[in-house]
Short mmCIF file of C-alpha atoms and ligand atoms in Angstrom, two decimals:
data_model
loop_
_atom_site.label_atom_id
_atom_site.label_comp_id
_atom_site.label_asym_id
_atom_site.label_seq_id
_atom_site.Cartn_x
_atom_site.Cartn_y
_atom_site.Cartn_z
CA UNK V 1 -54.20 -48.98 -16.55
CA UNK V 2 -51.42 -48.26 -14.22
CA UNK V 3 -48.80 -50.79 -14.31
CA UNK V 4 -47.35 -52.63 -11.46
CA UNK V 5 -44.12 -52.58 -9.20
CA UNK V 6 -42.45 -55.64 -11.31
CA UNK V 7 -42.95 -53.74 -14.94
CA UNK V 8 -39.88 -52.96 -15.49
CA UNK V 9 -38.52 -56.75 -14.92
CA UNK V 10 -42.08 -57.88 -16.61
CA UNK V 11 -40.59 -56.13 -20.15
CA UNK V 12 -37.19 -57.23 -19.60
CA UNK V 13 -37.46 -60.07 -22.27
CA UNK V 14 -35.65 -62.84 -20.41
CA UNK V 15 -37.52 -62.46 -17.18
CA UNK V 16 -41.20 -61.87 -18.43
CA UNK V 17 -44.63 -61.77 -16.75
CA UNK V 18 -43.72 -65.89 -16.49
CA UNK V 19 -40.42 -65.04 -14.36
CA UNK V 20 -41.63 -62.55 -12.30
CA UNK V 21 -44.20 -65.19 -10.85
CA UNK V 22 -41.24 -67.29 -10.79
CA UNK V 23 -39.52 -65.26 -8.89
CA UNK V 24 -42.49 -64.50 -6.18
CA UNK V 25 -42.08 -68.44 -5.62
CA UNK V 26 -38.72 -68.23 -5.05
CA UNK V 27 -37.14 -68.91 -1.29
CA UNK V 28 -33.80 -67.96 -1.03
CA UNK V 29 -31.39 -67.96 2.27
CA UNK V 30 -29.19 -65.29 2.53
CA UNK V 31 -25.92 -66.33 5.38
CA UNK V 32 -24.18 -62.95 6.39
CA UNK V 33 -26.01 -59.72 6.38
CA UNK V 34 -23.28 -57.83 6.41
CA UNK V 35 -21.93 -55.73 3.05
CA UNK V 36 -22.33 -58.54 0.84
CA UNK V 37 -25.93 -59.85 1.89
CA UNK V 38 -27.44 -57.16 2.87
CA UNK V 39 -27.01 -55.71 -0.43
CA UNK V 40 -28.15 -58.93 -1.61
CA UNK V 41 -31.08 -59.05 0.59
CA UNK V 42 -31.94 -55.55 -1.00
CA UNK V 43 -31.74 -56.48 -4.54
CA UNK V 44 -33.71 -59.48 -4.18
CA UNK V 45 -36.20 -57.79 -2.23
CA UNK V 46 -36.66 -55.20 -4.87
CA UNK V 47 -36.68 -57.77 -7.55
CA UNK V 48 -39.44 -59.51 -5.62
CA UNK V 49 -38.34 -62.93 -4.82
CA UNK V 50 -41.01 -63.69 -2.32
CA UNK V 51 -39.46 -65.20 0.90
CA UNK V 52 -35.99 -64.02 2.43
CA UNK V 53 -34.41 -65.42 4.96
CA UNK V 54 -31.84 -63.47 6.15
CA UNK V 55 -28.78 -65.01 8.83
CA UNK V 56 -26.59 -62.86 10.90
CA UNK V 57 -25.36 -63.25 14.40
CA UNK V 58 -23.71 -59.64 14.67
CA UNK V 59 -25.32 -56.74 15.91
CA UNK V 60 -24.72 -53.29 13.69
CA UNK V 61 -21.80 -51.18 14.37
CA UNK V 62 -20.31 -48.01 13.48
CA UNK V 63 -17.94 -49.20 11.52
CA UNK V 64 -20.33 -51.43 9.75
CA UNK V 65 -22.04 -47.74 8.32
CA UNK V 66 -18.94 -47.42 5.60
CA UNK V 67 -20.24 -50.29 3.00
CA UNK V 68 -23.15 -51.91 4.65
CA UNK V 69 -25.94 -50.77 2.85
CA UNK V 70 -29.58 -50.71 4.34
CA UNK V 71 -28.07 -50.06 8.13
CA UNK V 72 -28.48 -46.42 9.86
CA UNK V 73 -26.54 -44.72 12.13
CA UNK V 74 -29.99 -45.02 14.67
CA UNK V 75 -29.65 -49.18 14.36
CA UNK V 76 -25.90 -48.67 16.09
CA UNK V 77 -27.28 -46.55 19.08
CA UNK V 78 -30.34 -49.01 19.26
CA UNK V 79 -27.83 -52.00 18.97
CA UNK V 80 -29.92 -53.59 16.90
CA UNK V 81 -29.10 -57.10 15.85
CA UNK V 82 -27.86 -56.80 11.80
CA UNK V 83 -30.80 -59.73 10.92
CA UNK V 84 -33.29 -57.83 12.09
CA UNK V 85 -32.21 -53.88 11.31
CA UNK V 86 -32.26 -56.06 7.90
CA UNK V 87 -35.67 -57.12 7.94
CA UNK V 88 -37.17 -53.85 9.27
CA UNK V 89 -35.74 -51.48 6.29
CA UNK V 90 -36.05 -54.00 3.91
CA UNK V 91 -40.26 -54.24 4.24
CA UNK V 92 -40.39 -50.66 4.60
CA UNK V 93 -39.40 -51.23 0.79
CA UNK V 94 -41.53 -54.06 -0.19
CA UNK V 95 -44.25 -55.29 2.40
CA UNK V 96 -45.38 -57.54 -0.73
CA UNK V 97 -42.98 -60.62 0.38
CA UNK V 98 -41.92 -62.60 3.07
CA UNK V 99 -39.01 -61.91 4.96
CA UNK V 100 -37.85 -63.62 7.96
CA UNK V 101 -34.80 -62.74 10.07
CA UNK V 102 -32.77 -65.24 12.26
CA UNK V 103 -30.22 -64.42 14.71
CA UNK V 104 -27.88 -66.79 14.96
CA UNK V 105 -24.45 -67.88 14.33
CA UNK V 106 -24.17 -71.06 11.47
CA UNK V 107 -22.79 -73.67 12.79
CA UNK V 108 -22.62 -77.80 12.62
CA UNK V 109 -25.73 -78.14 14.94
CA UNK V 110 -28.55 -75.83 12.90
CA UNK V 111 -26.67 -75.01 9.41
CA UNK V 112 -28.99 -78.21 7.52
CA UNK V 113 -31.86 -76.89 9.00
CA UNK V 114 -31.66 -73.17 7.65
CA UNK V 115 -30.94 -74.70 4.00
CA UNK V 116 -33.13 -77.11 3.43
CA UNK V 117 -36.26 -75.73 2.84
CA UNK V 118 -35.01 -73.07 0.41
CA UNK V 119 -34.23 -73.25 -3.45
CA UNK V 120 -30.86 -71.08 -2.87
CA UNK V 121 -28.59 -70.27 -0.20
CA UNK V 122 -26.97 -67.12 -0.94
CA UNK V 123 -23.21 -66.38 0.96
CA UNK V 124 -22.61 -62.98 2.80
CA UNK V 125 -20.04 -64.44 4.85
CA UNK V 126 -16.53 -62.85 6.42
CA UNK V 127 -15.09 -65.92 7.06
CA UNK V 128 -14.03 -69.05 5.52
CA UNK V 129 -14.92 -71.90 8.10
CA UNK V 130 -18.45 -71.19 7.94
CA UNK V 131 -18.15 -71.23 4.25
CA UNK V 132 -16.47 -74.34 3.95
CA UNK V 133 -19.18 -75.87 6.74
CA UNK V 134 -21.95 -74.61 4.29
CA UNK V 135 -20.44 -76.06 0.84
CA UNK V 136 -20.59 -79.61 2.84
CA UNK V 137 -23.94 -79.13 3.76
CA UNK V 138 -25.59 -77.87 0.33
CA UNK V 139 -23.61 -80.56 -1.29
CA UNK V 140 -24.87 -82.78 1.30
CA UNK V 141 -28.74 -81.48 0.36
CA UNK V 142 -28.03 -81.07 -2.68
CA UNK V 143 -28.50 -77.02 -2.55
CA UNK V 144 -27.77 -74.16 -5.24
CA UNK V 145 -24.88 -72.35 -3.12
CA UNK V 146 -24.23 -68.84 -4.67
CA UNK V 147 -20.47 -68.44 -3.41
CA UNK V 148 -19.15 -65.07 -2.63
CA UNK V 149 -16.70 -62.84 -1.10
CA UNK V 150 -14.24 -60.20 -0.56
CA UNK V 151 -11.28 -58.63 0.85
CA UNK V 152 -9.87 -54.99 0.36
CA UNK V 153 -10.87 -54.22 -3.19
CA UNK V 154 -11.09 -57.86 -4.86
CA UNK V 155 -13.48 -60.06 -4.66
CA UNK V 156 -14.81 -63.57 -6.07
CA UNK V 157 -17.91 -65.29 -7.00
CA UNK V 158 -18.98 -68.88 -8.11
CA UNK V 159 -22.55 -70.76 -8.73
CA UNK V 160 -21.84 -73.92 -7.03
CA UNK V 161 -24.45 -76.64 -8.21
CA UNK V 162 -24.09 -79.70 -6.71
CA UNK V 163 -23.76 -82.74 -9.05
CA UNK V 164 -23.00 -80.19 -11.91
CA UNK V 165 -19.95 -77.93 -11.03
CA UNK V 166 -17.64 -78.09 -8.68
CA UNK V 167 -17.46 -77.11 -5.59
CA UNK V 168 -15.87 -74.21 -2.82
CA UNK V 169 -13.07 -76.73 -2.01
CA UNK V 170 -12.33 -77.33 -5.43
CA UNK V 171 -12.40 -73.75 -6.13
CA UNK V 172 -10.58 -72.65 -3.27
CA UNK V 173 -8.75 -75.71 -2.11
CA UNK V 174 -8.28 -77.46 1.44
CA UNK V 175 -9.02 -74.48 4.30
CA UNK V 176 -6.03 -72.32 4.96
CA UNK V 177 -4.80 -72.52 8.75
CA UNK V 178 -5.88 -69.29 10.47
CA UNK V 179 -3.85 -66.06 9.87
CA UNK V 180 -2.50 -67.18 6.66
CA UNK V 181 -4.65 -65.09 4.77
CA UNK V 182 -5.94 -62.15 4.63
CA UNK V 183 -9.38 -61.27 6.07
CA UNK V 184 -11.13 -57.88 6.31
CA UNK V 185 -10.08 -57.29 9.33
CA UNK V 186 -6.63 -57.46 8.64
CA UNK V 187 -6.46 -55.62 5.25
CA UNK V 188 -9.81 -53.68 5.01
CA UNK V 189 -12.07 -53.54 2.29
CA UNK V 190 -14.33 -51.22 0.69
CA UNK V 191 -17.54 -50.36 -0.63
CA UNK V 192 -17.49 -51.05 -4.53
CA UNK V 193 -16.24 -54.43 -4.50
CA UNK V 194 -18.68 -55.92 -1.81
CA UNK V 195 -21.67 -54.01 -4.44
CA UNK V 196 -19.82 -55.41 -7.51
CA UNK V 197 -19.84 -58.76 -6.32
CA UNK V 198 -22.91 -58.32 -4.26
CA UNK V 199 -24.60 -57.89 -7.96
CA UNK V 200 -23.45 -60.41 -9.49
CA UNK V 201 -24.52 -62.94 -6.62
CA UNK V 202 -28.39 -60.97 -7.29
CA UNK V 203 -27.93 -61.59 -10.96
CA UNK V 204 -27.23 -65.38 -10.09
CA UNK V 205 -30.02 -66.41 -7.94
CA UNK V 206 -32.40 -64.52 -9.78
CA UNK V 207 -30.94 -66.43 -13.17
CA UNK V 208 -31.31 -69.56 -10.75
CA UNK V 209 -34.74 -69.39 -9.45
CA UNK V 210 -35.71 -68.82 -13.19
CA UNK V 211 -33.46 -72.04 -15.03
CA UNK V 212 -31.87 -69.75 -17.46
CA UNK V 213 -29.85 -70.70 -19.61
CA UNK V 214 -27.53 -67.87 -18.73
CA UNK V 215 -26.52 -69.44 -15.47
CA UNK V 216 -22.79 -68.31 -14.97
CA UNK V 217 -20.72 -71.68 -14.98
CA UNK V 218 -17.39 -70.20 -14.55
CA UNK V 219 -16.23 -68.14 -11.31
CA UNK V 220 -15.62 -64.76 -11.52
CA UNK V 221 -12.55 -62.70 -9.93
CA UNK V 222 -12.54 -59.16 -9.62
CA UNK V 223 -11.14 -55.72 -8.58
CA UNK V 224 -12.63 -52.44 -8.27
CA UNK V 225 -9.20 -50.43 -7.59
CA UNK V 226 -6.81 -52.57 -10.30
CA UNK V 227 -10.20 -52.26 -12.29
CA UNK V 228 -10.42 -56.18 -13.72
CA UNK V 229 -12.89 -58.49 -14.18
CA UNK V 230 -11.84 -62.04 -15.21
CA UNK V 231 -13.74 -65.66 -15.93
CA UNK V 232 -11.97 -68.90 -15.69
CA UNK V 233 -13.16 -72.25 -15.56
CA UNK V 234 -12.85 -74.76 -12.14
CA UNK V 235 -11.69 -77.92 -12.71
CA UNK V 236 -13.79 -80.27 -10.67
CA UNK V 237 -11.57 -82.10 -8.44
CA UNK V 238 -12.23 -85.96 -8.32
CA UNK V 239 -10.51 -86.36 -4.94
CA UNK V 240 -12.39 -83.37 -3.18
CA UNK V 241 -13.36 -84.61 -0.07
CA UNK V 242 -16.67 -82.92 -0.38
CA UNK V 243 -17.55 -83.03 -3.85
CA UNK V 244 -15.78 -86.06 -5.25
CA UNK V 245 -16.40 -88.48 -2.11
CA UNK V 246 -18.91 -86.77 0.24
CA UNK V 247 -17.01 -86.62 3.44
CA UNK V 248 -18.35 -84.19 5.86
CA UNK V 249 -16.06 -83.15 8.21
CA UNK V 250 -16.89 -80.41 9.42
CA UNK V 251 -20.66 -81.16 9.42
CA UNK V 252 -20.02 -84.10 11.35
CA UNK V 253 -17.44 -82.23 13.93
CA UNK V 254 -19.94 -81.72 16.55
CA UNK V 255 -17.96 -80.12 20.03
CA UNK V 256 -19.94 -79.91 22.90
CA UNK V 257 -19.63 -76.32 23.42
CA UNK V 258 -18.68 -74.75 19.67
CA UNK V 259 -16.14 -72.35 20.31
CA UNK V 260 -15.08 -69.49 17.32
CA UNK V 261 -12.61 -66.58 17.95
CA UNK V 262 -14.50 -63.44 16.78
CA UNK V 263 -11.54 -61.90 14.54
CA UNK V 264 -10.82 -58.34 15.42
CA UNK V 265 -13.40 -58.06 18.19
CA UNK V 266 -10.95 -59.82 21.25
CA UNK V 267 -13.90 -61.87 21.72
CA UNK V 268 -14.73 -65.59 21.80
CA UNK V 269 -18.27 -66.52 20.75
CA UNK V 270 -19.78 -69.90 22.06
CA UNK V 271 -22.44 -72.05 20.51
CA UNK V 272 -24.31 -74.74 22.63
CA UNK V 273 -25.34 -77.25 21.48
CA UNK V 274 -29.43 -76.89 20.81
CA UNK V 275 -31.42 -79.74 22.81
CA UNK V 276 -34.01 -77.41 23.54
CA UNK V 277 -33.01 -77.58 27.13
CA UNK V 278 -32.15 -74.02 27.82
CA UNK V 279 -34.33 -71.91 29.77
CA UNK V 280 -33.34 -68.33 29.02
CA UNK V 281 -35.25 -66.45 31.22
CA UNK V 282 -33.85 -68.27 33.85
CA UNK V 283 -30.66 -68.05 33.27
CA UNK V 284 -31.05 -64.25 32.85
CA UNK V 285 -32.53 -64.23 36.69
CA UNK V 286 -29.67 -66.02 37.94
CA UNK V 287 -26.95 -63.19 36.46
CA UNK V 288 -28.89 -60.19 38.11
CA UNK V 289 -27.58 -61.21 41.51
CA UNK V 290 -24.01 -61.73 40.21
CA UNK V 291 -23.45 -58.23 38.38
CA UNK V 292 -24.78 -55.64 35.82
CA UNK V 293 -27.54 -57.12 33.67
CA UNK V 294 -29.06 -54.88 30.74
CA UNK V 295 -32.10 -57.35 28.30
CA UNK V 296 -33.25 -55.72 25.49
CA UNK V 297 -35.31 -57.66 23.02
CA UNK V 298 -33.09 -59.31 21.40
CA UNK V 299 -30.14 -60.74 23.88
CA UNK V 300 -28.62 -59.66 27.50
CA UNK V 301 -25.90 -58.08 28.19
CA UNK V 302 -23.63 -58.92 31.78
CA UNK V 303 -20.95 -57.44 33.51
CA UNK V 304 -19.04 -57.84 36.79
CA UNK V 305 -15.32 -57.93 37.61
CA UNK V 306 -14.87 -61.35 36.07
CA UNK V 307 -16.96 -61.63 33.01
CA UNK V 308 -17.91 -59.59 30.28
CA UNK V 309 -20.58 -61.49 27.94
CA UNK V 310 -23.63 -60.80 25.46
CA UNK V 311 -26.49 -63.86 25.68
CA UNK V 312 -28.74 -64.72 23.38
CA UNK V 313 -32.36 -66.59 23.94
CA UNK V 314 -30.73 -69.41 22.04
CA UNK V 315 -28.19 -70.31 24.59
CA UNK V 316 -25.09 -68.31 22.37
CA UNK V 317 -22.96 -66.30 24.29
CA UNK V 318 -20.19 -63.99 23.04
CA UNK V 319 -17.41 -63.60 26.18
CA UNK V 320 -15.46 -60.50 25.68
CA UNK V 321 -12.22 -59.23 26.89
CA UNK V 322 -10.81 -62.61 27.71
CA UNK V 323 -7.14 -64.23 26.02
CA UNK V 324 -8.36 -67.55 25.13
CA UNK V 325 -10.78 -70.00 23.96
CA UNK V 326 -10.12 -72.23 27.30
CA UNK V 327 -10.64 -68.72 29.06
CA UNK V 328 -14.25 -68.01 27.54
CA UNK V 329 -14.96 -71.68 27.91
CA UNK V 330 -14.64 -71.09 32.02
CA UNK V 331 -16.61 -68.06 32.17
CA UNK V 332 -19.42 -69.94 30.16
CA UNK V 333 -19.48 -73.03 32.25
CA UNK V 334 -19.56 -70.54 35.45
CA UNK V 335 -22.26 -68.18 34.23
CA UNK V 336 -24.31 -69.84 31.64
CA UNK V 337 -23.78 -73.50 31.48
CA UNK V 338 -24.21 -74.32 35.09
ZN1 LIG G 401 -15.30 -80.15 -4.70
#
């Protein structure tokens, strides 16, 4: 009898033929398809966890190519969005399971409802605020949230279980200001740490979606160029505004327009906020008698002496070349928001 795609996970005593259904249940949100989820995405995929969805609101670049796994030098001339280019290689791989691909940025309006019909959410992020935003909502839902990141060769990873450990803001503490720390784009990073902790965030959710017992309840620091591993225990933090008393700041920080500097891209991305009011199409139709207007599938791109913006069906808009927040905030009330 010829054996199946799973056998090798089927034998593996602690998963079984039991897990591996298990696993074909499982849901699991992956935030960030960048190095560390979309190696993620890949893993998971292969392992066979049967519905993916994977979050991203960049589109693939070339300098994405040195540690993104899955993306191809064809999805940076196609300017394909990093959600989708995701999606598309990923089913090539296994057409067995569900995988669905959002573009959009996470934010206070539509962060709840990305995570709440999923056992896990799984973090690929590159930057803190959206991390800290999604620790108050899965302890809000009470939602497995599989922390994770890196920065030039180290990296870290924590299970956070709400009502059980504690959480990102114990771990990490109150959110640095901006610029205090360092970020990828300020120091670099490279390919064997995002992998290294990339696994380790696989190994979790897949330990997750099962109940093992060999759930990791410590977090995990590591280096791939000093060449350490180390696990320490969190102290759960009675006073944590999130964990301890619930507070939801930045869930409940709602700005009318929700504007983010894009760091390293001189760019200023802004979020409406969703009422289902925008009309796209019109919009676009409006812009092709002000300047140059290129729509591919996925979002529009316009230019004229002014402005230089990317828009996407959902009413986000990312306004390059301009100094300020207050800048791109003029340019989207003139162009988009009008
Ligand atoms: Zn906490």
């Amino acid at each position: 009898m010829a054996v199946g795609r799973y056998h090798r996970q089927e034998i593996f005593y602690p998963i079984g033929s039991e897990g591996q259904k298990k696993l074909q249940q499982g849901r699991v949100c992956i935030i960030g398809i960048g190095a560390l989820g979309a190696s993620v995405a890949n893993m998971l995929a292969q392992a066979g966890v049967g519905y993916l969805r994977l979050i991203d609101r960049d589109i693939v670049e070339l300098t994405n190519l040195q540690r993104q796994a899955l993306f191809t030098e064809a999805d940076v001339e196609q300017q394909l969005p990093k959600a989708e280019a995701a999606r598309e290689h990923i089913a090539q791989m296994n057409s067995e399971i569900e995988i669905e691909a959002v573009i959009a940025d996470v934010n206070p309006y539509n962060v709840e409802k990305f995570i709440t019909d999923v056992d896990i959410v799984v973090d690929g992020l590159d930057n803190l605020e959206t991390r800290y935003l999604l620790n108050e909502a899965c302890d809000k839902h009470k939602i497995r949230y599989v922390y994770g990141g890196v920065v030039g060769s180290g990296g870290m990873m924590m299970n956070i279980l709400p009502g059980e450990t504690p959480c990102l803001e114990c771990l990490l503490g109150p959110l640095p200001e901006e610029g205090s720390y360092d970020t990828c784009d300020t120091v670099g990073v490279i390919s064997p740490i995002t992998n290294i902790v990339a696994s380790y965030e696989a190994a979790e959710t897949m330990k997750l979606l099962l109940d093992s017992e060999s759930v990791c309840r410590q977090a995990i620091s590591m280096d791939a160029w000093d060449s350490y591993t180390e696990f320490f225990d969190v102290d759960k933090d009675p006073e944590c505004p999130v964990c301890g008393k619930h507070q939801y700041t930045r869930l409940e920080h709602r700005q009318k327009n929700y504007t983010a500097s894009l760091c390293g891209h001189d760019a200023y991305q802004i979020t409406p906020e969703d009422d289902g009011t925008f009309d796209y199409d019109a919009v676009v139709t409006a812009l092709e008698g002000e300047g140059e207007v290129k729509r591919n599938r996925f979002f529009t791109t316009f230019k004229n002496d002014e402005a230089d913006l990317k828009l996407f069906p959902d009413g986000r808009a990312i306004i390059n070349s301009v100094p300020s927040g207050d800048e791109a905030q003029k340019i989207f009330a003139k162009y988009i928001d009008r």
